[in-house]
CSV table of C-alpha atoms and ligand atoms in Angstrom, one decimal:
chain,number,residue,atom,x,y,z
P,294,MET,CA,-16.4,-10.4,-17.8
P,295,HIS,CA,-14.2,-12.9,-15.8
P,296,ILE,CA,-14.3,-13.1,-12.9
P,297,PHE,CA,-11.0,-14.5,-10.7
P,298,ARG,CA,-11.0,-15.3,-7.6
P,299,GLU,CA,-7.3,-16.9,-8.0
P,300,ALA,CA,-4.2,-14.4,-8.5
P,301,SER,CA,-2.7,-17.0,-10.5
P,302,ALA,CA,-5.8,-17.3,-12.9
P,303,LEU,CA,-6.0,-13.6,-13.5
P,304,ARG,CA,-2.1,-12.9,-13.9
P,305,ALA,CA,-2.5,-15.7,-16.6
P,306,TRP,CA,-4.9,-13.7,-18.2
P,307,VAL,CA,-3.4,-10.6,-18.1
P,308,ARG,CA,-0.4,-11.8,-19.3
P,309,GLY,CA,-2.0,-13.5,-22.5
P,310,GLN,CA,-3.9,-9.6,-23.2
P,311,LYS,CA,-0.6,-7.9,-23.0
P,312,GLN,CA,1.2,-10.8,-25.1
P,313,GLN,CA,-1.5,-9.8,-28.1
P,314,GLY,CA,-0.2,-6.0,-27.6
P,315,HIS,CA,-3.4,-5.2,-25.3
P,316,ARG,CA,-2.9,-2.2,-22.6
P,317,VAL,CA,-4.7,-3.1,-19.4
P,318,GLY,CA,-5.8,-0.5,-17.2
P,319,PHE,CA,-6.6,-1.3,-13.3
P,320,VAL,CA,-9.7,-0.4,-10.9
P,321,PRO,CA,-9.1,-1.5,-7.4
P,322,THR,CA,-12.2,-0.8,-5.4
P,323,MET,CA,-13.8,-2.2,-1.7
P,324,GLY,CA,-16.9,-2.8,-4.0
P,325,ASN,CA,-20.3,-1.5,-2.9
P,326,LEU,CA,-20.3,0.2,-6.9
P,327,HIS,CA,-22.1,3.5,-7.3
P,328,ALA,CA,-21.3,5.8,-10.1
P,329,GLY,CA,-18.0,7.2,-8.8
P,330,HIS,CA,-16.4,3.7,-9.2
P,331,PHE,CA,-18.2,3.4,-12.7
P,332,SER,CA,-16.3,6.8,-13.8
P,333,LEU,CA,-12.9,5.6,-13.2
P,334,ILE,CA,-13.8,2.2,-15.0
P,335,GLU,CA,-14.6,4.3,-17.8
P,336,ILE,CA,-11.7,6.8,-17.5
P,337,ALA,CA,-9.7,3.7,-17.9
P,338,ARG,CA,-11.4,2.7,-20.7
P,339,ARG,CA,-10.6,5.9,-22.8
P,340,HIS,CA,-6.8,4.8,-22.0
P,341,CYS,CA,-6.5,0.9,-22.1
P,342,ASP,CA,-7.7,-2.1,-24.3
P,343,ARG,CA,-8.4,-4.2,-21.1
P,344,ILE,CA,-10.0,-3.0,-18.2
P,345,VAL,CA,-9.6,-5.2,-14.4
P,346,ALA,CA,-11.4,-4.3,-11.4
P,347,SER,CA,-10.6,-6.1,-7.9
P,348,VAL,CA,-13.5,-5.8,-4.9
P,349,PHE,CA,-12.0,-6.9,-2.3
P,350,VAL,CA,-12.6,-5.1,1.7
P,351,ASN,CA,-9.0,-4.7,3.0
P,352,PRO,CA,-8.9,-5.3,6.4
P,353,THR,CA,-5.5,-3.9,6.9
P,354,GLN,CA,-6.4,-0.5,6.4
P,355,PHE,CA,-9.6,-0.3,8.9
P,356,GLY,CA,-8.9,0.5,12.4
P,357,GLU,CA,-9.8,-1.0,15.9
P,358,GLY,CA,-13.6,0.3,16.2
P,359,GLU,CA,-14.0,1.2,12.4
P,360,ASP,CA,-16.5,-0.2,10.0
P,361,PHE,CA,-14.9,-3.3,9.0
P,362,ASP,CA,-17.2,-5.9,9.7
P,363,ARG,CA,-20.6,-4.1,8.3
P,364,TYR,CA,-18.6,-2.1,5.9
P,365,PRO,CA,-21.4,-3.4,2.4
P,366,ARG,CA,-20.6,-6.0,0.7
P,367,THR,CA,-22.3,-6.1,-2.6
P,368,PRO,CA,-20.4,-9.1,-4.6
P,369,ASP,CA,-23.3,-9.7,-7.1
P,370,ALA,CA,-24.3,-6.3,-8.1
P,371,ASP,CA,-21.1,-5.4,-8.3
P,372,ALA,CA,-20.3,-7.7,-11.0
P,373,HIS,CA,-23.3,-6.9,-12.7
P,374,GLY,CA,-22.4,-3.1,-12.5
P,375,LEU,CA,-19.2,-3.9,-13.7
P,376,ARG,CA,-20.2,-5.8,-16.5
P,377,ASP,CA,-23.0,-3.4,-17.5
P,378,HIS,CA,-20.1,-0.6,-17.8
P,379,GLY,CA,-17.6,-2.8,-20.2
P,380,CYS,CA,-15.1,-4.2,-17.3
P,381,ASP,CA,-13.3,-7.1,-18.5
P,382,ALA,CA,-12.1,-9.1,-15.3
P,383,LEU,CA,-12.9,-9.2,-12.0
P,384,PHE,CA,-10.8,-9.8,-9.3
P,385,LEU,CA,-12.4,-11.0,-6.2
P,386,PRO,CA,-10.0,-12.6,-3.8
P,387,GLU,CA,-9.9,-14.4,-0.4
P,388,VAL,CA,-8.3,-12.5,2.5
P,389,GLY,CA,-5.7,-15.4,2.3
P,390,GLU,CA,-4.9,-14.6,-1.7
P,391,ILE,CA,-3.9,-11.3,-0.8
P,392,TYR,CA,-1.8,-11.9,2.4
P,393,PRO,CA,-0.8,-15.5,2.3
P,394,PHE,CA,0.4,-15.4,5.6
P,395,GLY,CA,-2.6,-13.7,7.3
P,396,ALA,CA,-3.4,-9.8,7.1
P,397,ALA,CA,-1.8,-9.5,10.8
P,398,GLN,CA,1.4,-11.4,9.7
P,399,GLY,CA,2.1,-9.6,6.3
P,400,VAL,CA,5.0,-7.6,4.8
P,401,CYS,CA,3.7,-3.6,6.0
P,402,VAL,CA,4.4,-0.9,3.3
P,403,HIS,CA,4.7,2.3,5.0
P,404,VAL,CA,5.0,5.8,2.9
P,405,PRO,CA,6.5,8.4,5.2
P,406,GLY,CA,5.3,11.8,6.0
P,407,LEU,CA,2.5,11.5,3.7
P,408,SER,CA,1.0,9.1,5.7
P,409,ASP,CA,1.0,10.9,9.1
P,410,ALA,CA,-0.8,13.9,8.6
P,411,LEU,CA,-4.9,14.7,8.1
P,412,GLU,CA,-6.4,11.4,7.5
P,413,GLY,CA,-3.3,9.6,8.7
P,414,ALA,CA,-3.2,11.2,12.0
P,415,ALA,CA,-7.1,10.5,12.3
P,416,ARG,CA,-6.8,7.0,11.3
P,417,PRO,CA,-3.3,5.5,12.5
P,418,GLY,CA,-1.8,2.5,10.6
P,419,HIS,CA,-4.9,3.6,7.5
P,420,PHE,CA,-2.5,4.4,4.8
P,421,ASP,CA,0.1,1.5,5.5
P,422,GLY,CA,-3.3,-1.0,5.0
P,423,VAL,CA,-3.8,1.4,1.9
P,424,ALA,CA,-0.4,1.1,0.3
P,425,SER,CA,0.2,-2.7,1.5
P,426,VAL,CA,-2.6,-3.8,-0.3
P,427,VAL,CA,-2.2,-1.6,-3.5
P,428,CYS,CA,1.7,-2.9,-3.0
P,429,ARG,CA,-0.2,-6.3,-3.2
P,430,LEU,CA,-2.7,-5.7,-5.9
P,431,PHE,CA,-0.2,-3.9,-8.4
P,432,ASN,CA,2.0,-7.4,-8.3
P,433,LEU,CA,-0.9,-9.5,-8.8
P,434,VAL,CA,-2.2,-7.7,-11.2
P,435,GLN,CA,0.8,-6.2,-13.1
P,436,PRO,CA,-1.9,-3.6,-15.0
P,437,ASP,CA,-0.2,-0.9,-17.2
P,438,LEU,CA,-2.2,2.1,-15.9
P,439,ALA,CA,-4.2,2.2,-12.8
P,440,VAL,CA,-7.2,4.5,-11.5
P,441,PHE,CA,-7.9,5.8,-8.2
P,442,GLY,CA,-10.7,8.9,-7.3
P,443,SER,CA,-9.6,11.5,-6.2
P,444,LYS,CA,-12.3,11.8,-3.0
P,445,ASP,CA,-9.3,10.1,-1.4
P,446,TYR,CA,-6.8,12.9,-2.3
P,447,GLN,CA,-4.4,11.6,0.7
P,448,GLN,CA,-4.8,8.4,-0.7
P,449,LEU,CA,-4.3,8.9,-4.4
P,450,LEU,CA,-0.8,10.6,-3.6
P,451,VAL,CA,0.1,7.8,-0.7
P,452,VAL,CA,-0.4,5.5,-3.9
P,453,ARG,CA,2.0,7.4,-6.2
P,454,ARG,CA,4.7,7.7,-4.1
P,455,MET,CA,4.7,4.3,-3.3
P,456,ALA,CA,4.7,3.7,-6.8
P,457,SER,CA,7.2,5.5,-7.7
P,458,ASP,CA,9.4,5.1,-4.7
P,459,LEU,CA,9.3,1.3,-5.5
P,460,GLY,CA,9.8,1.4,-9.2
P,461,PHE,CA,6.1,-0.1,-10.6
P,462,PRO,CA,6.1,0.2,-14.5
P,463,LEU,CA,2.6,1.7,-14.1
P,464,GLU,CA,0.9,5.1,-14.8
P,465,ILE,CA,-1.6,6.4,-12.4
P,466,LEU,CA,-4.7,8.6,-12.9
P,467,GLY,CA,-6.3,10.9,-10.5
P,468,ALA,CA,-10.6,10.9,-11.2
P,469,PRO,CA,-12.4,13.6,-10.7
P,470,ILE,CA,-14.7,13.1,-7.7
P,471,VAL,CA,-18.2,12.1,-8.9
P,472,ARG,CA,-20.6,14.2,-6.6
P,473,GLU,CA,-24.7,14.3,-5.9
P,474,ALA,CA,-26.9,16.9,-7.1
P,475,ASN,CA,-26.4,18.9,-4.3
P,476,GLY,CA,-22.6,18.2,-3.9
P,477,LEU,CA,-22.1,15.4,-1.6
P,478,ALA,CA,-19.4,13.4,-3.1
P,479,MET,CA,-20.3,9.6,-3.8
P,480,SER,CA,-19.2,7.2,-1.5
P,481,SER,CA,-19.9,3.9,0.0
P,482,ARG,CA,-20.4,5.2,3.1
P,483,ASN,CA,-23.2,7.9,2.4
P,484,GLN,CA,-26.1,5.0,2.6
P,485,TYR,CA,-25.3,5.3,6.5
P,486,LEU,CA,-26.7,9.1,6.2
P,487,ASP,CA,-30.9,9.2,6.7
P,488,ALA,CA,-32.3,11.4,3.6
P,489,ALA,CA,-32.4,14.4,6.3
P,490,GLN,CA,-28.4,14.4,6.7
P,491,ARG,CA,-27.8,13.4,3.1
P,492,GLU,CA,-28.8,16.8,2.8
P,493,GLN,CA,-27.1,18.4,5.2
P,494,ALA,CA,-24.0,17.2,3.8
P,495,ALA,CA,-24.1,19.5,0.9
P,496,ILE,CA,-22.3,22.0,3.4
P,497,ILE,CA,-19.4,20.2,2.7
P,498,HIS,CA,-18.7,21.0,-0.9
P,499,ALA,CA,-20.4,24.7,-0.2
P,500,THR,CA,-17.5,25.0,2.5
P,501,LEU,CA,-14.8,23.7,0.1
P,502,ARG,CA,-16.2,26.3,-2.8
P,503,TRP,CA,-15.9,29.4,0.0
P,504,MET,CA,-12.8,28.3,1.0
P,505,CYS,CA,-11.3,28.2,-2.4
P,506,GLU,CA,-13.2,31.7,-3.6
P,507,ARG,CA,-10.8,33.3,-0.3
P,508,VAL,CA,-8.0,31.8,-1.5
P,509,ARG,CA,-8.7,33.4,-4.8
P,510,ALA,CA,-10.0,36.6,-3.7
P,511,SER,CA,-6.7,37.0,-1.5
P,512,ASP,CA,-9.1,38.9,1.2
P,513,MET,CA,-8.7,36.8,4.5
P,514,PRO,CA,-4.9,35.0,6.1
P,515,LEU,CA,-4.8,31.1,5.2
P,516,ALA,CA,-5.4,30.3,8.9
P,517,GLU,CA,-9.0,32.7,9.4
P,518,ILE,CA,-10.2,30.7,6.0
P,519,GLU,CA,-10.1,27.5,8.1
P,520,ARG,CA,-10.8,28.6,11.4
P,521,LYS,CA,-13.8,30.0,9.5
P,522,ALA,CA,-14.5,27.1,7.5
P,523,SER,CA,-14.3,24.6,10.8
P,524,THR,CA,-16.7,27.1,12.5
P,525,ARG,CA,-19.2,26.9,9.7
P,526,LEU,CA,-19.2,22.8,10.0
P,527,SER,CA,-19.9,23.2,13.8
P,528,GLU,CA,-22.8,25.6,13.3
P,529,ALA,CA,-24.1,23.3,10.8
P,530,GLY,CA,-24.2,20.4,13.0
P,531,PHE,CA,-21.1,18.5,11.9
P,532,LEU,CA,-18.1,17.8,14.2
P,533,PRO,CA,-15.0,19.0,12.2
P,534,ASP,CA,-11.9,17.3,12.3
P,535,TYR,CA,-10.0,19.6,10.0
P,536,ALA,CA,-10.5,22.2,7.5
P,537,VAL,CA,-7.2,22.6,6.0
P,538,LEU,CA,-5.7,24.4,3.4
P,539,ARG,CA,-2.4,22.4,1.8
P,540,ASN,CA,-0.2,21.8,-1.1
P,541,ALA,CA,-1.7,20.0,-3.6
P,542,ASP,CA,1.4,18.2,-4.4
P,543,ASP,CA,2.4,16.9,-1.3
P,544,LEU,CA,0.0,18.4,1.3
P,545,SER,CA,2.4,20.2,3.2
P,546,GLU,CA,1.8,23.8,4.6
P,547,PRO,CA,1.4,26.9,2.2
P,548,ASN,CA,2.9,30.1,2.4
P,549,GLU,CA,0.7,32.6,3.2
P,550,HIS,CA,2.1,34.5,-0.2
P,551,VAL,CA,1.7,31.9,-2.1
P,552,ARG,CA,-1.9,31.2,-2.8
P,553,SER,CA,-1.6,28.7,-6.1
P,554,GLY,CA,-1.4,25.4,-6.5
P,555,LEU,CA,-3.5,25.0,-2.9
P,556,VAL,CA,-6.2,22.3,-2.3
P,557,ALA,CA,-8.9,22.3,0.7
P,558,LEU,CA,-9.3,19.3,2.5
P,559,LEU,CA,-11.7,18.7,5.4
P,560,ALA,CA,-13.0,15.7,7.0
P,561,ALA,CA,-16.1,16.1,9.5
P,562,ARG,CA,-18.6,13.8,11.3
P,563,LEU,CA,-22.0,13.7,11.2
P,564,GLY,CA,-24.1,11.3,12.7
P,565,PRO,CA,-22.3,7.9,12.4
P,566,VAL,CA,-20.6,9.0,9.3
P,567,ARG,CA,-17.0,10.5,9.0
P,568,LEU,CA,-16.9,12.1,6.0
P,569,ILE,CA,-14.1,13.6,3.5
P,570,ASP,CA,-13.9,15.7,0.5
P,571,ASN,CA,-11.5,18.2,-1.1
P,572,MET,CA,-11.2,20.7,-4.0
P,573,ALA,CA,-8.1,22.2,-5.9
P,574,CYS,CA,-8.5,25.8,-5.1
P,575,ASP,CA,-6.8,27.2,-8.6
P,576,PRO,CA,-8.7,27.9,-11.1
P,577,ALA,CA,-10.2,25.6,-13.5
P,578,VAL,CA,-7.9,26.1,-17.0
E,719,PAF,O1,-10.4,3.6,-1.9
E,719,PAF,C1,-10.7,2.3,-1.9
E,719,PAF,O2,-11.5,2.1,-2.1
E,719,PAF,C2,-9.1,1.7,-0.9
E,719,PAF,O3,-8.7,2.3,0.0
E,719,PAF,C3,-8.6,0.5,-2.3
E,719,PAF,C4,-7.4,1.7,-3.1
E,719,PAF,C5,-9.2,-0.1,-2.9
E,719,PAF,C6,-7.7,0.2,-1.3
E,719,PAF,O4,-8.2,-0.8,-0.4
């Protein structure tokens, strides 16, 4: 596996691969990789001949008081894991490589509407940071395809809109959520949870399943499903931020009488960690 710290060298390598007729897939990450990330590499591999992953803890998507400084950084383990999963090139840039004028002085990409609700409301500026860094990475890497996990469902929609609006000539795939045996969605931040909290966190997945079952059963108004889901989380010791049903294509509020194409999304704090998760409510076809 090639390791590139400079964008110019990576770009030259990507150009060479494309000239040889290879399709290049890209998996952007913030490192501290787990099975969820490796599943993205495997999905990219099914569609592409060469895979590039990036590991970059992006400062602009962390707000005041968030965990940027203590976000787990494990570059050696990440490189080993990526190599074992058949990644061809790893991009490991410093901040100056991504933000030549400094992170605070860089051009900012804002995706209106989609960036503002839910995670955007809880973490102001977060999606500007995500859209900006992904836009920069797409420009530097020039992939044919990029894969994002759908645990960060709103992020996936923001990135899709950004790429489509700015005319990036690439395909974006959303990958299924990879879960622990108890249903907890895999996340680098799960390591902030102790063993008891990890068990307790199973209620998140159970609540999403319950919300989707109620949507399909049509036996309860949508607002009541949301209210009860929130209560369920509070009673289990969480501090819920939101538990909502939204139209899956743009996160708009659904019509009570059109109970298809919905996604259940929730965010809740458990001890030191804010967990997010989601589930598409339509039965799998
Ligand atoms: O999902 C992530 O890990 C990050 O938000 C991303 C897409 C790599 C941008 O920094």
